[in-house]
Amino acid sequence: DTGVSQDPRHKITKRGQNVTFRCDPISEHNRLYWYRQTLGQGPEFLTYFQNEAQLEKSRLLSDRFSAERPKGSFSTLEIQRTEQGDSAMYLCASTAQRRSNTGELFFGEGSRLTVL
Amino acid sequence: GENVEQHPSTLSVQEGDSAVIKCTYSDSASNYFPWYKQELGKGPQLIIDIRSNVGEKKDQRIAVTLNKTAKHFSLHITETQPEDSAVYFCAASMPGGGADGLTFGKGTHLIIQP
């Protein structure tokens, strides 16, 4: 399977615990995005990387959230001291950015977080 | 930043009928408008997209129209089939992808009645 893969698919944790999600993008894609999706809503932008550089972060991304893409390949999203409001689907997407044109975003199947 | 409004939130049509979903956007600089289909438990998947230099695009039973002056775009699905049942999202993006990538609407739950 050469699509975007995310791990784990489901995570149940207790409030206050730390969780980490991993995303493996399509190999030739230089841009990687993290989105959050809550029930009945569209995906909301969290952050994105161009290669290993994190270029933008949404104000939705509090200090408890950190994302990395150390070698410009896979990425991790860590949430520290989880809160019940963090319960959501965390989606990763990748694209090959070409010049000034927006490319198709390829989404993974998401990591669903439930904070008890 | 960009704001995308989508309606209706739920659309129920008889199998074989057509379905139309409409979106409006706020930033006239946006130039890329994709539509994504999301099935239960899966990530969104691109089904069709249109760029601001084109007014209409068609792919088999699916078509998208764009009115730049009015800043709205629509998804048209003809001869609907049970497998079309899903949540559909419109989105908008500015040149270069913008710092925020895509801004999504809130989605339309399309239900195909047999």
Coordinates of C-alpha atoms in Angstrom, one line a residue:
Chain A
D1 CA 0.0 0.0 0.0
T2 CA 1.6 3.3 -1.1
G3 CA -0.9 5.6 0.5
V4 CA -0.7 7.7 3.6
S5 CA -0.6 5.5 6.7
Q6 CA -1.4 6.5 10.3
D7 CA -0.7 4.7 13.5
P8 CA -2.5 4.0 15.8
R9 CA -5.9 4.0 14.3
H10 CA -7.6 4.2 17.7
K11 CA -6.3 5.5 21.0
I12 CA -8.2 5.6 24.3
T13 CA -6.4 7.4 27.1
K14 CA -7.1 8.9 30.4
R15 CA -7.1 12.7 30.9
G16 CA -3.6 13.9 31.7
Q17 CA -1.7 11.3 29.8
N18 CA 0.5 11.9 26.8
V19 CA -0.2 10.4 23.4
T20 CA 1.7 10.3 20.2
F21 CA 0.5 9.7 16.6
R22 CA 2.6 8.8 13.7
C23 CA 2.1 9.5 10.0
D24 CA 3.9 8.0 7.0
P25 CA 3.2 10.1 3.9
I26 CA 3.5 9.0 0.3
S27 CA 7.2 8.8 -0.2
E28 CA 7.7 11.4 -2.9
H29 CA 5.5 14.0 -1.2
N30 CA 7.4 17.0 0.3
R31 CA 4.4 18.5 2.1
L32 CA 2.7 17.0 5.1
Y33 CA -0.3 18.3 6.9
W34 CA -2.0 17.5 10.2
Y35 CA -5.8 18.2 10.5
R36 CA -8.2 17.6 13.4
Q37 CA -11.8 16.5 12.7
T38 CA -14.5 16.4 15.3
L39 CA -17.9 14.8 14.8
G40 CA -20.1 16.6 12.3
Q41 CA -17.3 19.0 11.2
G42 CA -14.9 19.3 8.4
P43 CA -11.2 18.8 8.9
E44 CA -9.5 21.8 10.6
F45 CA -5.9 22.7 9.9
L46 CA -3.4 22.2 12.7
T47 CA 0.1 22.5 11.1
Y48 CA 2.1 21.6 8.0
F49 CA 5.6 20.7 7.0
Q50 CA 7.6 21.3 3.9
N51 CA 10.2 18.6 4.0
E52 CA 11.5 18.8 7.6
A53 CA 10.6 22.4 8.2
Q54 CA 7.4 23.2 10.1
L55 CA 6.1 26.3 8.3
E56 CA 2.8 27.1 9.9
K57 CA 0.8 26.3 13.0
S58 CA -2.8 27.0 13.6
R59 CA -3.9 28.8 16.8
L60 CA -5.8 25.5 17.5
L61 CA -2.4 24.0 18.2
S62 CA -1.9 24.8 21.9
D63 CA 1.4 24.5 23.7
R64 CA 0.4 21.0 24.7
F65 CA 0.7 19.9 21.0
S66 CA 4.0 19.4 19.2
A67 CA 4.7 18.0 15.8
E68 CA 7.9 16.9 14.2
R69 CA 9.1 15.7 10.9
P70 CA 12.8 15.1 11.6
K71 CA 14.0 13.7 8.3
G72 CA 11.4 15.1 6.1
S73 CA 9.7 11.7 5.8
F74 CA 7.4 10.5 8.6
S75 CA 5.9 12.8 11.1
T76 CA 4.7 12.6 14.7
L77 CA 2.1 14.6 16.6
E78 CA 2.3 14.5 20.3
I79 CA -0.3 15.7 22.7
Q80 CA 0.8 16.2 26.3
R81 CA -1.5 16.3 29.3
T82 CA -4.5 15.3 27.3
E83 CA -7.9 16.9 27.9
Q84 CA -11.4 15.6 27.1
G85 CA -11.6 18.4 24.5
D86 CA -8.8 16.8 22.6
S87 CA -11.0 13.9 21.6
A88 CA -11.2 13.9 17.9
M89 CA -9.9 12.3 14.7
Y90 CA -6.4 13.4 13.8
L91 CA -5.9 13.3 10.1
C92 CA -2.6 13.4 8.2
A93 CA -2.3 14.3 4.6
S94 CA 0.5 14.7 2.1
T95 CA 1.0 16.3 -1.2
A96 CA 3.7 17.1 -3.7
Q97 CA 3.9 20.8 -3.8
R98 CA 4.7 21.9 -7.3
R99 CA 5.7 25.5 -7.9
S100 CA 2.8 27.8 -7.0
N101 CA 0.0 25.3 -7.7
T102 CA -1.9 23.6 -4.9
G103 CA -1.7 19.8 -5.3
E104 CA -4.3 17.2 -4.3
L105 CA -4.1 16.3 -0.6
F106 CA -4.0 12.6 0.0
F107 CA -5.4 11.7 3.4
G108 CA -4.7 8.8 5.7
E109 CA -7.5 7.1 7.5
G110 CA -6.9 9.0 10.7
S111 CA -6.1 8.3 14.3
R112 CA -9.1 8.5 16.5
L113 CA -8.4 9.8 20.0
T114 CA -10.8 9.3 22.9
V115 CA -9.8 11.0 26.2
L116 CA -11.7 9.6 29.2
Chain B
G1 CA -8.3 33.8 6.5
E2 CA -10.6 31.9 4.2
N3 CA -14.1 30.9 5.3
V4 CA -16.1 28.2 3.5
E5 CA -19.8 27.7 4.0
Q6 CA -21.5 24.5 2.8
H7 CA -25.2 23.6 2.5
P8 CA -27.2 21.6 3.0
S9 CA -25.9 19.7 6.0
T10 CA -28.0 16.7 5.1
L11 CA -29.4 15.7 1.7
S12 CA -31.6 12.8 1.0
V13 CA -32.4 11.8 -2.6
Q14 CA -34.0 8.8 -4.3
E15 CA -31.6 6.5 -6.1
G16 CA -31.3 7.6 -9.6
D17 CA -32.1 11.2 -8.9
S18 CA -29.5 14.1 -8.9
A19 CA -27.9 15.7 -5.9
V20 CA -26.5 19.2 -5.7
I21 CA -24.3 20.5 -2.9
K22 CA -23.4 24.2 -2.7
C23 CA -20.5 26.1 -1.2
T24 CA -19.5 29.7 -0.9
Y25 CA -16.0 31.1 0.0
S26 CA -14.9 34.4 1.3
D27 CA -11.4 35.1 -0.1
S28 CA -11.4 36.1 -3.8
A29 CA -7.7 35.1 -3.9
S30 CA -8.7 31.4 -3.6
N31 CA -8.1 29.6 -6.8
Y32 CA -8.4 25.9 -6.1
F33 CA -11.6 24.2 -5.1
P34 CA -11.6 20.4 -4.4
W35 CA -14.4 18.2 -3.3
Y36 CA -13.8 15.3 -0.9
K37 CA -15.9 12.2 -0.1
Q38 CA -15.5 10.7 3.3
E39 CA -16.9 7.3 4.1
L40 CA -17.5 6.1 7.6
G41 CA -14.2 5.4 9.4
K42 CA -12.0 6.6 6.5
G43 CA -10.1 9.7 5.6
P44 CA -11.4 12.1 3.0
Q45 CA -10.8 11.2 -0.6
L46 CA -10.6 13.6 -3.5
I47 CA -13.4 13.1 -6.1
I48 CA -13.1 16.1 -8.3
D49 CA -11.5 19.5 -8.2
I50 CA -11.6 22.8 -10.2
R51 CA -9.3 25.7 -10.6
S52 CA -10.4 29.3 -10.9
N53 CA -9.5 29.5 -14.6
V54 CA -12.2 26.9 -15.4
G55 CA -16.0 27.4 -15.0
E56 CA -17.1 23.7 -15.1
K57 CA -15.5 20.3 -14.9
K58 CA -17.1 16.9 -15.4
D59 CA -16.0 13.4 -14.6
Q60 CA -18.6 10.8 -15.5
R61 CA -21.6 11.3 -13.1
I62 CA -19.9 14.0 -11.1
A63 CA -19.5 17.7 -12.1
V64 CA -18.4 20.8 -10.4
T65 CA -19.3 24.4 -11.4
L66 CA -17.5 27.6 -10.2
N67 CA -18.8 31.1 -10.2
K68 CA -15.9 33.4 -9.3
T69 CA -17.9 36.6 -9.3
A70 CA -20.3 35.2 -6.8
K71 CA -17.6 33.2 -5.0
H72 CA -19.6 30.0 -5.0
F73 CA -19.1 26.5 -6.4
S74 CA -21.3 23.5 -6.5
L75 CA -21.1 19.7 -6.8
H76 CA -23.5 17.9 -9.0
I77 CA -24.0 14.1 -8.9
T78 CA -26.3 12.6 -11.4
E79 CA -27.9 9.1 -11.5
T80 CA -27.1 8.6 -7.8
Q81 CA -26.3 5.2 -6.6
P82 CA -26.2 3.6 -3.1
E83 CA -22.4 3.8 -3.0
D84 CA -22.7 7.6 -3.3
S85 CA -23.9 7.7 0.3
A86 CA -21.2 9.4 2.3
V87 CA -20.2 12.8 3.7
Y88 CA -19.0 15.3 1.1
F89 CA -16.7 18.2 1.9
C90 CA -16.0 21.2 -0.3
A91 CA -12.7 23.1 0.3
A92 CA -10.9 26.2 -0.9
S93 CA -7.2 27.1 -1.2
M94 CA -5.2 30.1 -2.2
P95 CA -2.2 30.1 -4.6
G96 CA 0.8 28.1 -3.4
G97 CA -1.5 26.2 -1.0
G98 CA -1.5 29.0 1.4
A99 CA -0.1 28.6 4.9
D100 CA -3.2 26.9 6.0
G101 CA -3.5 24.4 3.1
L102 CA -7.2 23.7 2.5
T103 CA -10.1 25.3 4.3
F104 CA -13.0 22.9 4.5
G105 CA -16.7 23.3 4.7
K106 CA -18.6 21.5 7.4
G107 CA -19.8 18.8 5.2
T108 CA -23.0 17.4 3.6
H109 CA -24.3 14.0 4.6
L110 CA -25.7 12.6 1.4
I111 CA -28.2 9.8 1.8
I112 CA -29.3 7.8 -1.2
Q113 CA -32.7 6.2 -0.6
P114 CA -33.3 2.9 -2.4

